[in-house]
Amino acid sequence: MTNITIVWLALPFFIGFVIYLLPKLARWLALGIALVSAAYAVQLFLDSSPLNIQLLDNFGVTLIADRLSGYFILTNAVVTSAVVFYCWDSGKTAFFYMQIILLHGSVNSAFVCADFITLYVALEVISIAAFLLIAYPRTNRSIWVGLRYLFVSNTAMLFYLMGALLVYQAHHSFHYEGLRGSPPEAVALIFLGLLAKGGIFVSGFWLPLTHSESQSPVSAMLSGVVVKAGVFPLVRCALMLEEIDPIVRFFGVSTALLGVCYAVFEKDTKRMLAFHTISQLGFVLAAPAVGGFYALTHGLVKSALFLTAGILPSRNFKELQHQPLDGQIWLALAIASFSISGFPLLSGFGAKILTSKNLLPWHVISMNIAAVGTGVSFAKFIFLPHDKLSWNRDRVANADGETREQEDGRKKLQPGFWWAIFTLLGGLVVANIFYYEAYTLTNIIKPLVTIAVGWLSYLVIFKKAVLKLPNQTEKFDHLIGVMSLMLILLFWTIWTRTQGYALA
Amino acid sequence: MLLEAFVVGTILCGFLGIIFKKNLVMKIISMDIMSTGVIAYYVLIASRDGLYTPIIDRTKDVNYADPVPQAVILTAIVIGFSIQALMLVGVMKLSKDNPTLETSAIEENNTP
């Protein structure tokens, strides 16, 4: 198993460069890598004992592969394959697929590593690959958005490196467990890096612009898996060290509320999805023990929504309300929205139930508010006007050719899009098997009430609301400046906690 | 202790430079200064127990520097250097339409 893990980790990087040599095979190779990862994740689920690997010597690379990593790796595999399907006929160059695969590989290594330096390398490779993907269209805007992303993440990672060094100084090891007994400033610096990278709480304000201005497949990758590379180590640390756990949960709850506050007032589809990603990462962190399953469902839904939002005729909700959507596209949107709001039959339901069972008592109210907010945000999609569903309309459209579609002014949909959506939404239904115990009467009633309250408040209040929250906080200088504030906040939280532990 | 203060001072200078410098290239240079500070910090911690290059020599009985932080920071230097190269290429592209490279102007032009 050790050898398999190493081969599996190295394969994407090897194939990534092979893609560049064999551009004709690019799509097939990319898809193959995603399937290999999926197979590896399944293998992790079948294996009950976690796999601990210590490479080289005492100071070498440490890896931990268990079910938690399995969930994240599976998310990565499914999202990557959906993105490859989506781009199948879009004429993307081999360079694009190469970056997708390098990104896939580095995210995978972030999901199995267990020491701070391996994680650092993985996160930096992620930044570079993500930058190249964001800047793929080569327009000024895309380059600026990419540069901004690279700047924020690199500055955060410099703080992180300092923290890693302080951990090493205390324990002569870079292992995650070294966080226990390290000075508070070490924990604060490492957390600053990870929070900024994962888009959590106020250090996550770089995320909306980056995710909304990228091309849809790239947004899907970024929102679906890449931010989770920053969140996963936090979850892992929270599970390993019980004194870290309350801090992680605290940031989880605050980011869930913050993200959803912005999401309900947002008028732009992709920005709304991006803000909602921030809030959902909070759900993952609020219950670290079951975060894996939540991350899986969220990754699938969010990439499906980003891919679908990319083909809508407009990005503005106001305009969309006057333009009936194609029935099938609406159906895809609605299924994804239902899942993320926690509607039974889709695995978002199981994930929500599981998370709410693992919350701390005083977090429950805030998380319920966040769940209602989710209902409100996605009511925007569900209540969009749309054509009637009729399954043979497709044939009619094909029969009289493209003239009809030009009349409609709609983009021609590639079959790849439907492949991608089927993969993601199918994954959502299948993922129910991970937690089928959720289906009891009381469990079913609660999310239905939450959704009903959300929809009602959407129709009554938020549909007409014109409040626009200022986006001053997303200015570049503020993004960097906020890091210093976060550092003080983190230091203060951790310091008071460790004092409490020392006294107890 | 004094050296540590200098190192932290360098990191802080770099960080403040990223915030307060207006020009994009200056921001990148500030980031370089910050990463220089971090690298120096690693080297400093590595030399806590000894200053000699960690190559074992049986004839001498000296205190060696800790090789682990040095090895680690070597990786970080390479990564930092490649990121900087990438950023400068991006800035070159941007400079065609924004010759002054004022961050606020670029931001205004490129935010929806």
XYZ file of C-alpha atoms in Angstrom:
616
model
C 0.000 0.000 0.000
C 2.919 2.317 0.734
C 4.259 1.861 -2.759
C 0.832 2.349 -4.274
C 0.471 5.614 -2.373
C 3.797 6.917 -3.577
C 3.102 5.954 -7.177
C -0.346 7.509 -6.949
C 1.125 10.756 -5.593
C 3.820 10.959 -8.229
C 1.665 9.892 -11.169
C -0.164 13.228 -11.768
C 3.120 15.122 -11.923
C 4.637 12.619 -14.294
C 1.562 12.430 -16.506
C 1.170 16.196 -16.323
C 4.392 16.640 -18.213
C 3.691 13.719 -20.523
C 0.487 15.532 -21.532
C 2.578 18.343 -22.837
C 4.514 15.934 -25.011
C 1.426 14.141 -26.288
C -1.176 16.902 -26.655
C -3.552 14.647 -28.613
C -4.027 12.371 -25.621
C -4.424 15.257 -23.151
C -8.094 14.752 -22.316
C -7.830 10.984 -21.988
C -4.766 11.157 -19.768
C -6.385 13.794 -17.555
C -9.503 11.676 -17.202
C -7.377 8.616 -16.465
C -5.610 10.384 -13.589
C -8.930 11.387 -12.068
C -10.121 7.771 -12.266
C -6.933 6.518 -10.621
C -7.524 8.923 -7.740
C -11.113 7.773 -7.415
C -9.947 4.159 -7.262
C -7.396 5.070 -4.610
C -10.064 6.803 -2.528
C -12.323 3.743 -2.741
C -9.391 1.644 -1.602
C -9.010 3.937 1.425
C -12.685 3.446 2.307
C -12.329 -0.338 2.137
C -9.253 -0.287 4.343
C -10.368 0.171 7.921
C -7.029 1.066 9.508
C -5.392 4.374 8.634
C -2.154 4.215 6.716
C 0.831 5.939 8.318
C 3.874 6.345 6.138
C 7.235 7.689 7.194
C 9.464 8.221 4.185
C 13.242 8.468 4.427
C 14.470 9.179 7.918
C 13.197 10.838 11.064
C 13.023 14.176 9.357
C 11.515 12.801 6.176
C 8.065 13.148 4.705
C 5.173 11.811 6.762
C 1.881 10.843 5.190
C -1.403 9.769 6.730
C -4.095 8.285 4.529
C -7.381 7.410 6.215
C -11.096 7.706 5.529
C -11.050 11.448 6.091
C -8.502 11.873 3.316
C -10.556 9.382 1.320
C -13.529 11.763 1.254
C -11.410 14.698 0.145
C -9.570 12.670 -2.490
C -12.842 11.365 -3.855
C -14.152 14.933 -4.114
C -11.031 15.927 -5.975
C -11.338 12.977 -8.369
C -15.005 13.542 -9.181
C -14.668 17.295 -9.629
C -11.599 16.931 -11.832
C -13.279 14.386 -14.068
C -16.373 16.596 -14.347
C -14.208 19.552 -15.313
C -12.435 17.459 -17.941
C -15.805 16.381 -19.355
C -16.979 19.978 -19.388
C -13.923 21.095 -21.350
C -13.959 18.074 -23.652
C -15.059 19.905 -26.804
C -14.128 23.395 -25.799
C -10.803 23.427 -27.634
C -8.686 24.023 -24.546
C -4.997 23.452 -25.187
C -2.844 20.729 -23.678
C -1.413 23.399 -21.370
C -4.804 23.727 -19.676
C -5.106 19.994 -19.052
C -1.544 19.867 -17.829
C -2.294 22.537 -15.216
C -5.526 20.801 -14.219
C -3.621 17.598 -13.590
C -0.771 19.264 -11.717
C -3.370 21.032 -9.593
C -5.131 17.725 -9.028
C -1.889 16.064 -7.961
C -0.816 18.801 -5.582
C -4.254 18.967 -3.971
C -4.069 15.198 -3.490
C -0.741 15.480 -1.748
C -2.136 18.183 0.539
C -4.853 15.686 1.499
C -2.487 12.944 2.627
C 0.507 14.753 4.081
C 1.005 14.995 7.817
C 3.870 17.400 8.261
C 4.060 21.110 7.781
C 6.764 21.264 5.156
C 5.197 18.743 2.793
C 2.013 20.707 3.201
C 3.851 23.928 2.435
C 5.223 22.534 -0.795
C 1.817 21.175 -1.795
C 0.098 24.496 -1.080
C 2.650 26.485 -3.043
C 2.389 24.184 -6.050
C -1.366 24.658 -5.792
C -0.923 28.447 -5.874
C 1.221 28.301 -8.981
C -1.039 25.897 -10.859
C -4.130 27.862 -9.824
C -2.536 31.113 -10.958
C -1.777 29.657 -14.375
C -5.339 28.391 -14.670
C -6.881 31.697 -13.604
C -4.661 33.594 -16.036
C -5.366 31.115 -18.846
C -7.473 33.565 -20.947
C -4.481 35.991 -20.873
C -6.706 39.035 -20.519
C -5.643 41.897 -18.287
C -8.354 41.173 -15.814
C -7.560 37.509 -15.499
C -3.878 38.267 -14.999
C -4.656 40.827 -12.320
C -7.021 38.453 -10.500
C -4.392 35.737 -10.668
C -1.637 38.034 -9.443
C -3.790 39.137 -6.553
C -4.421 35.525 -5.622
C -0.757 34.632 -5.844
C 0.207 37.661 -3.758
C -2.251 36.934 -0.968
C -1.449 33.260 -0.797
C 2.299 33.768 -0.941
C 2.281 36.366 1.831
C 0.136 34.079 3.955
C 2.501 31.193 3.287
C 5.478 33.266 4.443
C 3.781 33.679 7.813
C 3.042 29.989 7.759
C 6.719 29.177 7.192
C 7.647 31.191 10.275
C 5.102 29.238 12.278
C 6.452 25.933 10.963
C 9.936 26.957 12.050
C 8.754 27.758 15.576
C 7.121 24.329 15.771
C 10.393 22.778 14.672
C 12.283 24.767 17.274
C 10.037 23.422 20.015
C 9.974 19.753 18.965
C 12.669 19.131 16.363
C 10.024 17.775 14.063
C 7.596 19.233 11.534
C 4.860 16.725 12.254
C 1.315 18.037 12.821
C 1.390 16.706 16.370
C 4.137 19.180 17.135
C 1.426 21.808 17.369
C 0.761 20.519 20.868
C 3.059 22.260 23.272
C 4.269 24.782 20.709
C 4.245 28.444 21.691
C 0.986 30.265 20.841
C 2.661 32.432 18.220
C 3.611 29.306 16.268
C 0.010 28.102 16.178
C -1.225 31.596 15.327
C 1.171 31.986 12.395
C 0.390 28.546 10.973
C -3.324 29.133 11.311
C -3.043 32.507 9.624
C -1.514 30.836 6.604
C -4.086 28.075 6.476
C -7.068 30.359 7.079
C -5.996 32.705 4.318
C -5.327 29.814 1.967
C -8.645 28.154 2.761
C -10.642 31.375 2.515
C -11.934 31.268 6.077
C -13.472 34.204 7.939
C -12.251 37.714 7.132
C -9.041 36.477 5.560
C -11.200 34.807 2.917
C -12.253 38.008 1.163
C -9.899 37.355 -1.724
C -12.085 34.428 -2.663
C -15.221 36.030 -4.212
C -13.423 37.992 -6.908
C -11.010 35.170 -7.713
C -13.700 32.535 -7.996
C -16.197 34.688 -9.841
C -13.840 36.164 -12.438
C -12.232 32.871 -13.462
C -13.651 30.762 -16.257
C -16.390 28.412 -15.092
C -14.375 25.171 -15.123
C -11.589 26.868 -13.206
C -14.040 28.310 -10.669
C -15.463 24.836 -10.256
C -12.014 23.425 -9.504
C -11.135 26.289 -7.157
C -14.378 26.256 -5.218
C -14.867 22.525 -5.310
C -11.469 21.306 -4.172
C -8.666 23.847 -4.059
C -9.890 25.836 -1.048
C -10.319 22.542 0.775
C -6.569 22.032 0.616
C -6.330 24.892 3.115
C -9.210 23.600 5.211
C -8.143 19.973 5.378
C -5.029 20.506 7.556
C -7.148 22.492 10.006
C -9.603 19.607 10.226
C -6.759 17.151 10.611
C -5.152 19.195 13.404
C -8.490 19.643 15.166
C -8.967 15.882 15.185
C -5.438 15.190 16.395
C -5.236 17.778 19.151
C -8.231 18.462 21.345
C -6.955 21.887 22.424
C -7.018 23.082 18.798
C -10.521 21.759 18.222
C -12.505 24.635 19.873
C -10.491 27.247 17.951
C -11.194 25.562 14.639
C -14.870 25.222 15.481
C -15.051 28.864 16.477
C -13.679 29.966 13.116
C -16.000 27.510 11.413
C -19.100 29.029 12.941
C -18.035 32.630 12.377
C -17.139 32.027 8.763
C -20.420 30.177 8.163
C -22.341 33.224 9.365
C -20.145 35.783 7.625
C -20.270 34.037 4.262
C -23.996 33.554 4.314
C -24.604 37.214 5.271
C -22.875 38.296 2.093
C -24.428 35.529 0.015
C -28.056 36.475 0.714
C -27.528 40.049 -0.456
C -25.453 39.262 -3.512
C -27.009 40.018 -6.900
C -24.473 38.266 -9.082
C -24.725 34.504 -9.568
C -21.053 33.596 -9.472
C -20.227 35.958 -6.640
C -23.111 34.553 -4.646
C -21.746 31.055 -5.169
C -18.289 32.191 -4.108
C -19.537 33.789 -0.897
C -21.524 30.694 -0.251
C -18.360 28.627 -0.568
C -16.909 30.644 2.317
C -19.936 29.829 4.416
C -19.880 26.129 3.539
C -16.227 25.823 4.502
C -17.414 27.024 7.885
C -19.765 24.038 8.056
C -16.844 21.725 7.324
C -14.806 23.251 10.139
C -17.665 23.480 12.637
C -17.810 19.703 12.924
C -14.324 18.450 12.095
C -15.088 14.804 12.816
C -17.571 14.587 9.957
C -16.116 17.370 7.810
C -15.034 14.916 5.120
C -18.535 13.947 4.090
C -19.665 17.551 4.099
C -16.694 18.546 1.979
C -17.563 15.809 -0.510
C -21.173 16.904 -0.956
C -20.248 20.566 -1.053
C -17.508 20.001 -3.616
C -19.868 18.150 -5.947
C -22.681 20.666 -5.621
C -20.543 23.751 -5.890
C -18.767 22.637 -9.017
C -22.079 21.642 -10.607
C -23.470 25.079 -9.779
C -20.435 26.938 -11.077
C -20.479 24.958 -14.307
C -24.181 25.640 -14.744
C -23.884 29.316 -13.810
C -21.279 29.599 -16.549
C -23.824 28.813 -19.271
C -26.685 30.959 -17.991
C -27.498 33.879 -20.287
C -26.625 36.456 -17.653
C -24.800 36.705 -14.360
C -27.246 39.150 -12.842
C -30.197 37.702 -10.928
C -32.353 40.698 -11.873
C -31.863 40.049 -15.577
C -32.317 36.325 -15.154
C -35.734 36.942 -13.658
C -36.918 38.350 -16.970
C -35.370 35.657 -19.131
C -36.902 32.199 -18.901
C -34.273 29.507 -18.604
C -34.115 26.293 -20.529
C -36.075 23.712 -18.556
C -33.305 21.145 -18.318
C -30.729 23.654 -17.193
C -33.146 24.829 -14.559
C -33.607 21.229 -13.439
C -29.848 20.809 -12.980
C -29.696 24.068 -11.032
C -32.639 23.074 -8.895
C -31.295 19.620 -8.028
C -27.974 21.089 -6.962
C -29.694 23.846 -4.993
C -31.956 21.344 -3.273
C -28.994 19.245 -2.257
C -27.073 22.118 -0.771
C -30.128 23.353 1.117
C -30.328 19.894 2.668
C -33.372 18.423 0.925
C -33.891 14.679 1.542
C -32.934 12.145 -1.186
C -29.782 14.052 -2.026
C -26.645 13.575 0.012
C -26.523 17.220 1.107
C -29.284 16.144 3.467
C -27.192 13.439 5.126
C -24.224 15.763 5.395
C -26.274 18.503 7.048
C -27.788 16.061 9.547
C -24.423 14.531 10.358
C -22.846 17.944 10.847
C -25.654 19.214 13.058
C -25.287 16.135 15.274
C -21.630 16.883 15.827
C -21.937 20.558 16.659
C -21.153 21.976 20.054
C -24.384 22.970 21.867
C -23.782 26.703 21.746
C -23.053 26.599 18.026
C -26.373 25.074 17.058
C -28.327 28.335 16.835
C -25.772 30.102 14.652
C -25.456 27.100 12.369
C -29.232 26.940 11.985
C -29.242 30.590 10.997
C -26.529 29.834 8.465
C -28.612 26.919 7.141
C -31.636 29.184 6.696
C -29.357 31.653 4.917
C -28.328 28.856 2.566
C -31.999 28.240 1.852
C -32.468 31.936 1.091
C -29.453 32.149 -1.215
C -30.458 29.140 -3.247
C -34.083 30.144 -3.454
C -32.698 32.714 -5.897
C -31.851 29.878 -8.267
C -34.877 27.720 -7.593
C -37.384 30.499 -8.215
C -35.931 31.610 -11.534
C -38.478 31.530 -14.330
C -38.001 28.643 -16.749
C -39.574 26.876 -19.716
C -41.685 23.813 -19.131
C -39.772 20.582 -18.878
C -40.230 18.418 -21.913
C -37.761 15.729 -22.737
C -38.271 15.523 -26.493
C -37.691 19.223 -27.011
C -34.067 18.390 -27.533
C -34.875 16.464 -30.685
C -36.958 19.289 -32.062
C -34.108 21.664 -31.469
C -31.722 19.331 -33.218
C -34.071 18.777 -36.114
C -34.327 22.333 -37.248
C -30.691 22.922 -36.639
C -28.868 25.864 -35.247
C -31.087 28.587 -36.637
C -33.501 28.101 -33.818
C -30.774 28.354 -31.263
C -29.445 31.482 -32.837
C -32.899 32.955 -32.661
C -32.999 32.153 -29.015
C -29.625 33.762 -28.657
C -28.563 30.895 -26.447
C -25.204 29.288 -26.422
C -25.100 25.855 -27.941
C -24.645 23.338 -25.209
C -21.971 20.785 -25.659
C -22.741 17.226 -24.605
C -19.708 17.502 -22.332
C -21.694 19.792 -20.103
C -24.322 17.140 -19.497
C -21.672 14.516 -18.867
C -20.150 16.751 -16.228
C -23.495 17.479 -14.595
C -24.487 13.805 -14.616
C -21.202 12.892 -12.969
C -21.604 15.465 -10.231
C -25.320 15.061 -9.544
C -25.085 11.290 -9.855
C -22.319 11.456 -7.286
C -24.664 13.355 -5.017
C -27.304 10.647 -5.152
C -24.814 7.806 -4.778
C -23.076 9.510 -1.846
C -26.229 8.841 0.188
C -24.842 5.387 0.966
C -22.237 6.916 3.237
C -24.886 7.892 5.728
C -28.209 6.245 4.971
C -29.085 6.119 8.693
C -30.067 9.771 8.359
C -33.477 8.894 6.968
C -35.711 9.060 10.015
C -38.872 11.088 10.344
C -37.551 13.711 12.761
C -34.425 14.145 10.687
C -36.474 14.706 7.554
C -38.773 17.288 9.083
C -36.041 19.607 10.307
C -34.407 20.457 6.972
C -37.814 20.815 5.365
C -38.733 23.413 7.968
C -35.381 25.144 7.469
C -35.909 25.284 3.714
C -39.490 26.505 4.127
C -38.366 29.310 6.432
C -35.576 30.183 3.995
C -37.892 30.326 0.980
C -40.508 32.278 2.837
C -38.040 34.913 3.954
C -36.644 35.030 0.415
C -40.043 35.687 -1.116
C -41.068 38.152 1.562
C -37.879 40.049 2.275
C -34.807 39.287 0.245
C -36.284 39.183 -3.238
C -36.958 42.891 -3.083
C -34.019 43.861 -0.920
C -31.736 46.355 -2.623
C -29.112 46.499 0.097
C -25.676 46.079 -1.367
C -22.877 45.289 1.029
C -19.733 47.292 0.342
C -16.914 45.433 -1.337
C -14.233 47.725 0.046
C -12.879 44.787 2.036
C -11.924 43.071 -1.202
C -9.379 45.729 -2.149
C -5.899 44.365 -2.450
C -4.297 46.468 0.298
C -7.041 45.550 2.715
C -6.633 41.867 1.976
C -3.005 42.047 3.075
C -3.742 44.416 5.956
C -6.433 42.139 7.331
C -3.769 39.476 7.774
C -2.128 41.522 10.530
C -5.483 41.914 12.286
C -6.160 38.207 11.928
C -2.749 37.462 13.377
C -3.565 39.506 16.480
C -6.998 37.898 16.798
C -5.550 34.412 16.391
C -2.755 35.037 18.831
C -5.176 36.382 21.372
C -7.620 33.462 21.002
C -4.907 30.847 21.201
C -3.080 32.549 24.017
C -6.161 32.791 26.235
C -6.982 29.148 25.460
C -3.548 27.836 26.286
C -3.585 29.858 29.495
C -6.874 28.178 30.332
C -5.378 24.741 29.649
C -2.297 25.527 31.686
C -4.451 26.494 34.661
C -6.690 23.486 34.335
C 18.334 37.794 20.566
C 19.454 40.945 18.811
C 19.795 39.061 15.551
C 16.305 37.697 15.996
C 14.983 41.232 16.439
C 16.674 42.268 13.199
C 15.207 39.303 11.375
C 11.697 40.010 12.622
C 12.259 43.670 11.737
C 13.102 42.685 8.151
C 9.970 40.561 7.889
C 7.871 43.408 9.232
C 9.462 45.921 6.837
C 8.632 43.654 3.925
C 5.077 43.170 5.129
C 4.464 46.893 5.587
C 6.015 47.492 2.180
C 3.474 45.166 0.568
C 0.692 47.221 2.110
C 2.001 50.752 1.676
C 3.956 50.761 -1.572
C 1.793 51.935 -4.451
C 3.699 50.425 -7.330
C 3.172 46.778 -8.180
C 6.855 46.081 -8.770
C 7.710 47.645 -5.416
C 5.144 45.391 -3.815
C 6.823 42.359 -5.320
C 10.199 43.558 -4.097
C 8.723 44.035 -0.625
C 7.504 40.482 -0.734
C 10.996 39.396 -1.642
C 12.346 41.270 1.377
C 9.804 39.543 3.562
C 10.824 36.152 2.264
C 14.500 37.070 2.756
C 13.624 37.721 6.397
C 11.942 34.347 6.736
C 14.929 32.599 5.148
C 17.287 34.405 7.522
C 15.111 33.270 10.413
C 15.528 29.641 9.356
C 19.271 30.038 9.068
C 19.375 31.732 12.469
C 17.440 28.955 14.202
C 19.619 26.352 12.455
C 22.734 27.937 13.911
C 21.507 27.861 17.501
C 23.623 24.828 18.433
C 26.646 25.476 16.307
C 27.966 27.360 13.333
C 29.892 24.698 11.420
C 28.594 23.404 8.122
C 26.940 20.065 8.856
C 29.426 17.853 6.989
C 30.792 15.264 9.379
C 34.518 15.508 9.880
C 36.035 12.982 12.311
C 39.188 14.959 12.920
C 37.457 18.029 14.340
C 35.243 18.134 17.391
C 32.952 21.088 16.770
C 29.282 21.977 17.072
C 27.470 21.585 13.785
C 24.578 23.695 12.610
C 21.236 21.893 12.345
C 20.896 20.745 8.717
C 17.130 20.212 8.733
C 15.939 23.850 8.652
C 18.572 24.609 6.056
C 17.406 21.788 3.823
C 13.809 22.857 4.270
C 14.413 26.490 3.490
C 16.257 25.530 0.328
C 12.954 24.207 -0.988
C 11.216 27.373 0.098
C 13.824 29.557 -1.626
C 13.291 27.732 -4.912
C 9.539 27.993 -4.633
C 9.698 31.667 -3.682
C 11.977 32.404 -6.592
C 9.719 30.674 -9.096
C 6.656 32.460 -7.785
C 8.424 35.763 -8.090
C 9.423 35.007 -11.663
C 5.839 34.149 -12.457
C 4.569 37.354 -10.872
C 7.025 39.502 -12.777
C 5.888 37.937 -16.047
C 2.328 38.825 -15.084
C 3.393 42.375 -14.287
C 5.135 42.654 -17.655
C 1.905 41.715 -19.382
C -0.054 44.195 -17.296
C 2.417 46.993 -17.938
C 1.407 47.153 -21.626
C -1.913 48.765 -20.706
C -0.951 50.247 -17.346
C 2.501 51.739 -17.840
C 2.604 53.322 -14.366
C 1.781 50.019 -12.655
C -0.114 51.841 -9.923
C -1.967 49.130 -8.057
C -5.042 51.250 -7.373
C -5.412 52.128 -11.065
C -5.005 48.513 -12.173
C -7.480 47.420 -9.562
C -10.027 49.976 -10.660
C -9.727 48.971 -14.316
C -10.047 45.298 -13.599
C -12.716 45.009 -10.943
C -16.290 44.577 -12.138
